[in-house]
PDB file of N, CA, C and O in Angstrom:
ATOM      1  N   LEU A  23      12.270   7.782   7.847  1.00 53.00           N
ATOM      2  CA  LEU A  23      12.171   6.563   8.608  1.00 53.00           C
ATOM      3  C   LEU A  23      12.253   5.334   7.728  1.00 53.00           C
ATOM      4  O   LEU A  23      12.689   4.281   8.180  1.00 53.00           O
ATOM      5  N   ALA A  24      11.860   5.454   6.482  1.00 52.00           N
ATOM      6  CA  ALA A  24      11.938   4.300   5.591  1.00 52.00           C
ATOM      7  C   ALA A  24      13.384   3.870   5.397  1.00 52.00           C
ATOM      8  O   ALA A  24      13.682   2.681   5.299  1.00 52.00           O
ATOM      9  N   ALA A  25      14.304   4.847   5.374  1.00 53.00           N
ATOM     10  CA  ALA A  25      15.722   4.507   5.227  1.00 53.00           C
ATOM     11  C   ALA A  25      16.215   3.717   6.427  1.00 53.00           C
ATOM     12  O   ALA A  25      17.001   2.788   6.293  1.00 53.00           O
ATOM     13  N   ILE A  26      15.765   4.068   7.608  1.00 56.00           N
ATOM     14  CA  ILE A  26      16.172   3.345   8.814  1.00 56.00           C
ATOM     15  C   ILE A  26      15.630   1.924   8.779  1.00 56.00           C
ATOM     16  O   ILE A  26      16.331   0.972   9.058  1.00 56.00           O
ATOM     17  N   ARG A  27      14.366   1.777   8.409  1.00 59.00           N
ATOM     18  CA  ARG A  27      13.770   0.443   8.365  1.00 59.00           C
ATOM     19  C   ARG A  27      14.477  -0.440   7.346  1.00 59.00           C
ATOM     20  O   ARG A  27      14.663  -1.616   7.571  1.00 59.00           O
ATOM     21  N   GLY A  28      14.874   0.127   6.217  1.00 62.00           N
ATOM     22  CA  GLY A  28      15.539  -0.651   5.180  1.00 62.00           C
ATOM     23  C   GLY A  28      16.934  -1.096   5.577  1.00 62.00           C
ATOM     24  O   GLY A  28      17.366  -2.190   5.238  1.00 62.00           O
ATOM     25  N   LYS A  29      17.678  -0.263   6.285  1.00 67.00           N
ATOM     26  CA  LYS A  29      19.058  -0.568   6.663  1.00 67.00           C
ATOM     27  C   LYS A  29      19.169  -1.172   8.051  1.00 67.00           C
ATOM     28  O   LYS A  29      20.072  -1.926   8.329  1.00 67.00           O
ATOM     29  N   GLY A  30      18.288  -0.773   8.920  1.00 74.00           N
ATOM     30  CA  GLY A  30      18.407  -1.159  10.319  1.00 74.00           C
ATOM     31  C   GLY A  30      19.193  -0.096  11.065  1.00 74.00           C
ATOM     32  O   GLY A  30      20.149   0.466  10.545  1.00 74.00           O
ATOM     33  N   VAL A  31      18.772   0.199  12.251  1.00 76.00           N
ATOM     34  CA  VAL A  31      19.389   1.253  13.057  1.00 76.00           C
ATOM     35  C   VAL A  31      20.863   0.969  13.323  1.00 76.00           C
ATOM     36  O   VAL A  31      21.686   1.874  13.339  1.00 76.00           O
ATOM     37  N   ALA A  32      21.222  -0.285  13.498  1.00 81.00           N
ATOM     38  CA  ALA A  32      22.614  -0.642  13.795  1.00 81.00           C
ATOM     39  C   ALA A  32      23.564  -0.209  12.688  1.00 81.00           C
ATOM     40  O   ALA A  32      24.742   0.051  12.950  1.00 81.00           O
ATOM     41  N   ALA A  33      23.078  -0.064  11.475  1.00 81.00           N
ATOM     42  CA  ALA A  33      23.935   0.358  10.364  1.00 81.00           C
ATOM     43  C   ALA A  33      24.475   1.768  10.564  1.00 81.00           C
ATOM     44  O   ALA A  33      25.497   2.124   9.990  1.00 81.00           O
ATOM     45  N   TYR A  34      23.802   2.556  11.372  1.00 86.00           N
ATOM     46  CA  TYR A  34      24.203   3.952  11.552  1.00 86.00           C
ATOM     47  C   TYR A  34      25.036   4.199  12.807  1.00 86.00           C
ATOM     48  O   TYR A  34      25.460   5.321  13.046  1.00 86.00           O
ATOM     49  N   VAL A  35      25.290   3.198  13.609  1.00 84.00           N
ATOM     50  CA  VAL A  35      26.026   3.390  14.859  1.00 84.00           C
ATOM     51  C   VAL A  35      27.387   4.024  14.605  1.00 84.00           C
ATOM     52  O   VAL A  35      27.807   4.927  15.318  1.00 84.00           O
ATOM     53  N   HIS A  36      28.068   3.607  13.570  1.00 88.00           N
ATOM     54  CA  HIS A  36      29.387   4.149  13.255  1.00 88.00           C
ATOM     55  C   HIS A  36      29.364   5.010  11.999  1.00 88.00           C
ATOM     56  O   HIS A  36      30.419   5.286  11.426  1.00 88.00           O
ATOM     57  N   ASP A  37      28.169   5.411  11.563  1.00 91.00           N
ATOM     58  CA  ASP A  37      28.031   6.208  10.349  1.00 91.00           C
ATOM     59  C   ASP A  37      27.025   7.340  10.557  1.00 91.00           C
ATOM     60  O   ASP A  37      25.937   7.337   9.981  1.00 91.00           O
ATOM     61  N   PRO A  38      27.376   8.341  11.389  1.00 90.00           N
ATOM     62  CA  PRO A  38      26.431   9.428  11.626  1.00 90.00           C
ATOM     63  C   PRO A  38      26.159  10.261  10.370  1.00 90.00           C
ATOM     64  O   PRO A  38      25.062  10.768  10.188  1.00 90.00           O
ATOM     65  N   VAL A  39      27.131  10.377   9.493  1.00 93.00           N
ATOM     66  CA  VAL A  39      26.928  11.131   8.254  1.00 93.00           C
ATOM     67  C   VAL A  39      25.912  10.398   7.379  1.00 93.00           C
ATOM     68  O   VAL A  39      25.017  11.017   6.794  1.00 93.00           O
ATOM     69  N   GLY A  40      26.020   9.084   7.296  1.00 91.00           N
ATOM     70  CA  GLY A  40      25.044   8.303   6.545  1.00 91.00           C
ATOM     71  C   GLY A  40      23.648   8.452   7.107  1.00 91.00           C
ATOM     72  O   GLY A  40      22.672   8.557   6.358  1.00 91.00           O
ATOM     73  N   PHE A  41      23.539   8.464   8.430  1.00 89.00           N
ATOM     74  CA  PHE A  41      22.233   8.664   9.072  1.00 89.00           C
ATOM     75  C   PHE A  41      21.632   9.994   8.663  1.00 89.00           C
ATOM     76  O   PHE A  41      20.465  10.073   8.272  1.00 89.00           O
ATOM     77  N   ILE A  42      22.425  11.052   8.725  1.00 90.00           N
ATOM     78  CA  ILE A  42      21.922  12.383   8.373  1.00 90.00           C
ATOM     79  C   ILE A  42      21.511  12.420   6.908  1.00 90.00           C
ATOM     80  O   ILE A  42      20.439  12.910   6.561  1.00 90.00           O
ATOM     81  N   ARG A  43      22.350  11.900   6.027  1.00 89.00           N
ATOM     82  CA  ARG A  43      22.032  11.922   4.595  1.00 89.00           C
ATOM     83  C   ARG A  43      20.803  11.084   4.265  1.00 89.00           C
ATOM     84  O   ARG A  43      20.022  11.441   3.390  1.00 89.00           O
ATOM     85  N   ASP A  44      20.618   9.968   4.962  1.00 87.00           N
ATOM     86  CA  ASP A  44      19.484   9.083   4.674  1.00 87.00           C
ATOM     87  C   ASP A  44      18.193   9.489   5.372  1.00 87.00           C
ATOM     88  O   ASP A  44      17.107   9.222   4.864  1.00 87.00           O
ATOM     89  N   CYS A  45      18.298  10.113   6.531  1.00 86.00           N
ATOM     90  CA  CYS A  45      17.113  10.280   7.383  1.00 86.00           C
ATOM     91  C   CYS A  45      16.678  11.713   7.638  1.00 86.00           C
ATOM     92  O   CYS A  45      15.586  11.926   8.144  1.00 86.00           O
ATOM     93  N   VAL A  46      17.506  12.699   7.343  1.00 88.00           N
ATOM     94  CA  VAL A  46      17.124  14.098   7.557  1.00 88.00           C
ATOM     95  C   VAL A  46      16.648  14.655   6.216  1.00 88.00           C
ATOM     96  O   VAL A  46      17.343  14.545   5.208  1.00 88.00           O
ATOM     97  N   LYS A  47      15.449  15.223   6.222  1.00 88.00           N
ATOM     98  CA  LYS A  47      14.901  15.790   4.998  1.00 88.00           C
ATOM     99  C   LYS A  47      15.356  17.245   4.877  1.00 88.00           C
ATOM    100  O   LYS A  47      14.991  18.089   5.698  1.00 88.00           O
ATOM    101  N   PHE A  48      16.173  17.514   3.877  1.00 88.00           N
ATOM    102  CA  PHE A  48      16.687  18.860   3.633  1.00 88.00           C
ATOM    103  C   PHE A  48      15.823  19.559   2.585  1.00 88.00           C
ATOM    104  O   PHE A  48      15.241  18.912   1.722  1.00 88.00           O
ATOM    105  N   LYS A  49      15.796  20.863   2.653  1.00 89.00           N
ATOM    106  CA  LYS A  49      15.150  21.648   1.602  1.00 89.00           C
ATOM    107  C   LYS A  49      15.988  21.517   0.337  1.00 89.00           C
ATOM    108  O   LYS A  49      17.197  21.269   0.416  1.00 89.00           O
ATOM    109  N   PRO A  50      15.380  21.702  -0.830  1.00 93.00           N
ATOM    110  CA  PRO A  50      16.146  21.617  -2.086  1.00 93.00           C
ATOM    111  C   PRO A  50      17.343  22.569  -2.070  1.00 93.00           C
ATOM    112  O   PRO A  50      17.226  23.718  -1.660  1.00 93.00           O
ATOM    113  N   GLY A  51      18.477  22.068  -2.487  1.00 89.00           N
ATOM    114  CA  GLY A  51      19.694  22.871  -2.527  1.00 89.00           C
ATOM    115  C   GLY A  51      20.438  22.948  -1.210  1.00 89.00           C
ATOM    116  O   GLY A  51      21.466  23.603  -1.121  1.00 89.00           O
ATOM    117  N   GLN A  52      19.911  22.307  -0.158  1.00 87.00           N
ATOM    118  CA  GLN A  52      20.570  22.329   1.138  1.00 87.00           C
ATOM    119  C   GLN A  52      21.023  20.930   1.508  1.00 87.00           C
ATOM    120  O   GLN A  52      20.611  19.956   0.904  1.00 87.00           O
ATOM    121  N   GLY A  53      21.855  20.835   2.506  1.00 88.00           N
ATOM    122  CA  GLY A  53      22.357  19.556   2.989  1.00 88.00           C
ATOM    123  C   GLY A  53      23.638  19.781   3.770  1.00 88.00           C
ATOM    124  O   GLY A  53      23.999  20.913   4.095  1.00 88.00           O
ATOM    125  N   LEU A  54      24.322  18.704   4.063  1.00 88.00           N
ATOM    126  CA  LEU A  54      25.590  18.805   4.790  1.00 88.00           C
ATOM    127  C   LEU A  54      26.645  19.480   3.925  1.00 88.00           C
ATOM    128  O   LEU A  54      26.768  19.181   2.741  1.00 88.00           O
ATOM    129  N   THR A  55      27.404  20.356   4.542  1.00 88.00           N
ATOM    130  CA  THR A  55      28.562  20.910   3.843  1.00 88.00           C
ATOM    131  C   THR A  55      29.735  19.955   4.050  1.00 88.00           C
ATOM    132  O   THR A  55      29.670  19.051   4.888  1.00 88.00           O
ATOM    133  N   GLY A  56      30.790  20.146   3.321  1.00 90.00           N
ATOM    134  CA  GLY A  56      31.961  19.289   3.462  1.00 90.00           C
ATOM    135  C   GLY A  56      32.546  19.307   4.857  1.00 90.00           C
ATOM    136  O   GLY A  56      32.874  18.265   5.425  1.00 90.00           O
ATOM    137  N   TYR A  57      32.662  20.506   5.456  1.00 87.00           N
ATOM    138  CA  TYR A  57      33.254  20.580   6.794  1.00 87.00           C
ATOM    139  C   TYR A  57      32.314  19.992   7.837  1.00 87.00           C
ATOM    140  O   TYR A  57      32.767  19.399   8.807  1.00 87.00           O
ATOM    141  N   GLN A  58      31.003  20.121   7.651  1.00 87.00           N
ATOM    142  CA  GLN A  58      30.071  19.508   8.602  1.00 87.00           C
ATOM    143  C   GLN A  58      30.181  17.989   8.550  1.00 87.00           C
ATOM    144  O   GLN A  58      30.223  17.322   9.581  1.00 87.00           O
ATOM    145  N   ALA A  59      30.232  17.428   7.349  1.00 92.00           N
ATOM    146  CA  ALA A  59      30.364  15.974   7.196  1.00 92.00           C
ATOM    147  C   ALA A  59      31.674  15.484   7.803  1.00 92.00           C
ATOM    148  O   ALA A  59      31.716  14.428   8.438  1.00 92.00           O
ATOM    149  N   GLU A  60      32.738  16.245   7.632  1.00 91.00           N
ATOM    150  CA  GLU A  60      34.040  15.854   8.199  1.00 91.00           C
ATOM    151  C   GLU A  60      33.984  15.823   9.726  1.00 91.00           C
ATOM    152  O   GLU A  60      34.426  14.863  10.358  1.00 91.00           O
ATOM    153  N   ILE A  61      33.426  16.869  10.323  1.00 88.00           N
ATOM    154  CA  ILE A  61      33.344  16.950  11.785  1.00 88.00           C
ATOM    155  C   ILE A  61      32.457  15.841  12.330  1.00 88.00           C
ATOM    156  O   ILE A  61      32.835  15.120  13.256  1.00 88.00           O
ATOM    157  N   ILE A  62      31.273  15.684  11.760  1.00 89.00           N
ATOM    158  CA  ILE A  62      30.334  14.660  12.232  1.00 89.00           C
ATOM    159  C   ILE A  62      30.895  13.264  12.000  1.00 89.00           C
ATOM    160  O   ILE A  62      30.735  12.370  12.824  1.00 89.00           O
ATOM    161  N   GLY A  63      31.567  13.061  10.876  1.00 91.00           N
ATOM    162  CA  GLY A  63      32.153  11.761  10.557  1.00 91.00           C
ATOM    163  C   GLY A  63      33.254  11.342  11.516  1.00 91.00           C
ATOM    164  O   GLY A  63      33.503  10.151  11.715  1.00 91.00           O
ATOM    165  N   ASP A  64      33.928  12.306  12.141  1.00 91.00           N
ATOM    166  CA  ASP A  64      34.997  12.004  13.105  1.00 91.00           C
ATOM    167  C   ASP A  64      34.467  11.597  14.485  1.00 91.00           C
ATOM    168  O   ASP A  64      35.197  11.022  15.284  1.00 91.00           O
ATOM    169  N   LEU A  65      33.209  11.894  14.776  1.00 88.00           N
ATOM    170  CA  LEU A  65      32.676  11.650  16.120  1.00 88.00           C
ATOM    171  C   LEU A  65      32.766  10.194  16.597  1.00 88.00           C
ATOM    172  O   LEU A  65      33.121   9.978  17.755  1.00 88.00           O
ATOM    173  N   PRO A  66      32.455   9.196  15.796  1.00 87.00           N
ATOM    174  CA  PRO A  66      32.566   7.826  16.320  1.00 87.00           C
ATOM    175  C   PRO A  66      33.988   7.459  16.749  1.00 87.00           C
ATOM    176  O   PRO A  66      34.187   6.657  17.646  1.00 87.00           O
ATOM    177  N   ARG A  67      34.981   8.083  16.137  1.00 89.00           N
ATOM    178  CA  ARG A  67      36.377   7.762  16.437  1.00 89.00           C
ATOM    179  C   ARG A  67      36.906   8.559  17.619  1.00 89.00           C
ATOM    180  O   ARG A  67      37.545   8.010  18.507  1.00 89.00           O
ATOM    181  N   VAL A  68      36.634   9.857  17.665  1.00 90.00           N
ATOM    182  CA  VAL A  68      37.242  10.712  18.689  1.00 90.00           C
ATOM    183  C   VAL A  68      36.304  11.063  19.848  1.00 90.00           C
ATOM    184  O   VAL A  68      36.750  11.562  20.859  1.00 90.00           O
ATOM    185  N   LYS A  69      35.024  10.832  19.681  1.00 82.00           N
ATOM    186  CA  LYS A  69      33.982  11.020  20.715  1.00 82.00           C
ATOM    187  C   LYS A  69      33.647  12.478  21.049  1.00 82.00           C
ATOM    188  O   LYS A  69      32.517  12.789  21.285  1.00 82.00           O
ATOM    189  N   ARG A  70      34.626  13.364  21.112  1.00 86.00           N
ATOM    190  CA  ARG A  70      34.376  14.765  21.452  1.00 86.00           C
ATOM    191  C   ARG A  70      35.160  15.658  20.503  1.00 86.00           C
ATOM    192  O   ARG A  70      36.332  15.420  20.238  1.00 86.00           O
ATOM    193  N   ILE A  71      34.498  16.712  20.030  1.00 82.00           N
ATOM    194  CA  ILE A  71      35.135  17.658  19.114  1.00 82.00           C
ATOM    195  C   ILE A  71      34.719  19.065  19.527  1.00 82.00           C
ATOM    196  O   ILE A  71      33.540  19.307  19.794  1.00 82.00           O
ATOM    197  N   ALA A  72      35.657  19.987  19.572  1.00 82.00           N
ATOM    198  CA  ALA A  72      35.353  21.392  19.814  1.00 82.00           C
ATOM    199  C   ALA A  72      35.376  22.116  18.472  1.00 82.00           C
ATOM    200  O   ALA A  72      36.313  21.979  17.697  1.00 82.00           O
ATOM    201  N   VAL A  73      34.318  22.861  18.193  1.00 78.00           N
ATOM    202  CA  VAL A  73      34.211  23.596  16.935  1.00 78.00           C
ATOM    203  C   VAL A  73      34.062  25.068  17.264  1.00 78.00           C
ATOM    204  O   VAL A  73      33.228  25.450  18.076  1.00 78.00           O
ATOM    205  N   ARG A  74      34.860  25.873  16.609  1.00 80.00           N
ATOM    206  CA  ARG A  74      34.822  27.305  16.834  1.00 80.00           C
ATOM    207  C   ARG A  74      34.616  27.998  15.499  1.00 80.00           C
ATOM    208  O   ARG A  74      35.226  27.618  14.500  1.00 80.00           O
ATOM    209  N   GLY A  75      33.785  28.998  15.488  1.00 78.00           N
ATOM    210  CA  GLY A  75      33.571  29.748  14.257  1.00 78.00           C
ATOM    211  C   GLY A  75      32.534  30.829  14.443  1.00 78.00           C
ATOM    212  O   GLY A  75      31.840  30.881  15.461  1.00 78.00           O
ATOM    213  N   PRO A  76      32.393  31.689  13.431  1.00 79.00           N
ATOM    214  CA  PRO A  76      31.433  32.788  13.521  1.00 79.00           C
ATOM    215  C   PRO A  76      29.996  32.299  13.368  1.00 79.00           C
ATOM    216  O   PRO A  76      29.743  31.137  13.066  1.00 79.00           O
ATOM    217  N   ARG A  77      29.076  33.212  13.543  1.00 78.00           N
ATOM    218  CA  ARG A  77      27.646  32.900  13.391  1.00 78.00           C
ATOM    219  C   ARG A  77      27.370  32.400  11.981  1.00 78.00           C
ATOM    220  O   ARG A  77      27.997  32.820  11.020  1.00 78.00           O
ATOM    221  N   GLY A  78      26.394  31.492  11.902  1.00 73.00           N
ATOM    222  CA  GLY A  78      25.936  31.044  10.590  1.00 73.00           C
ATOM    223  C   GLY A  78      26.642  29.832  10.025  1.00 73.00           C
ATOM    224  O   GLY A  78      26.366  29.434   8.895  1.00 73.00           O
ATOM    225  N   LEU A  79      27.549  29.210  10.764  1.00 70.00           N
ATOM    226  CA  LEU A  79      28.260  28.041  10.241  1.00 70.00           C
ATOM    227  C   LEU A  79      27.490  26.741  10.424  1.00 70.00           C
ATOM    228  O   LEU A  79      27.851  25.728   9.849  1.00 70.00           O
ATOM    229  N   GLY A  80      26.463  26.741  11.254  1.00 69.00           N
ATOM    230  CA  GLY A  80      25.698  25.525  11.489  1.00 69.00           C
ATOM    231  C   GLY A  80      26.190  24.729  12.684  1.00 69.00           C
ATOM    232  O   GLY A  80      25.999  23.522  12.740  1.00 69.00           O
ATOM    233  N   LYS A  81      26.837  25.401  13.645  1.00 67.00           N
ATOM    234  CA  LYS A  81      27.357  24.693  14.821  1.00 67.00           C
ATOM    235  C   LYS A  81      26.215  24.072  15.628  1.00 67.00           C
ATOM    236  O   LYS A  81      26.285  22.909  16.002  1.00 67.00           O
ATOM    237  N   ALA A  82      25.143  24.810  15.868  1.00 68.00           N
ATOM    238  CA  ALA A  82      24.006  24.283  16.622  1.00 68.00           C
ATOM    239  C   ALA A  82      23.288  23.198  15.826  1.00 68.00           C
ATOM    240  O   ALA A  82      22.792  22.224  16.385  1.00 68.00           O
ATOM    241  N   ARG A  83      23.245  23.334  14.527  1.00 69.00           N
ATOM    242  CA  ARG A  83      22.591  22.347  13.681  1.00 69.00           C
ATOM    243  C   ARG A  83      23.301  21.002  13.779  1.00 69.00           C
ATOM    244  O   ARG A  83      22.674  19.954  13.830  1.00 69.00           O
ATOM    245  N   ARG A  84      24.627  21.010  13.822  1.00 64.00           N
ATOM    246  CA  ARG A  84      25.391  19.751  13.947  1.00 64.00           C
ATOM    247  C   ARG A  84      25.042  19.067  15.262  1.00 64.00           C
ATOM    248  O   ARG A  84      24.920  17.836  15.301  1.00 64.00           O
ATOM    249  N   ARG A  85      24.904  19.824  16.326  1.00 65.00           N
ATOM    250  CA  ARG A  85      24.537  19.211  17.613  1.00 65.00           C
ATOM    251  C   ARG A  85      23.154  18.580  17.519  1.00 65.00           C
ATOM    252  O   ARG A  85      22.911  17.507  18.053  1.00 65.00           O
ATOM    253  N   ALA A  86      22.232  19.242  16.860  1.00 69.00           N
ATOM    254  CA  ALA A  86      20.870  18.714  16.732  1.00 69.00           C
ATOM    255  C   ALA A  86      20.855  17.427  15.916  1.00 69.00           C
ATOM    256  O   ALA A  86      20.136  16.490  16.253  1.00 69.00           O
ATOM    257  N   TRP A  87      21.627  17.360  14.858  1.00 70.00           N
ATOM    258  CA  TRP A  87      21.670  16.148  14.035  1.00 70.00           C
ATOM    259  C   TRP A  87      22.197  15.017  14.848  1.00 70.00           C
ATOM    260  O   TRP A  87      21.808  13.917  14.768  1.00 70.00           O
TER     261      TRP A  87
END
């Protein structure tokens, strides 16, 4: 929450990847993968994205973020 207060919520409206990196506390060695950042980063532009893949890719996690 300190990151949000420092930047202001409006800073994240078009930067969902920045919001996740600044505001989600990851365990050591974990975080966004490259493909997750790419998919989430496209959302402000395209609004809807379909993601298909096997178990364990983090599809549900992206929705939660």
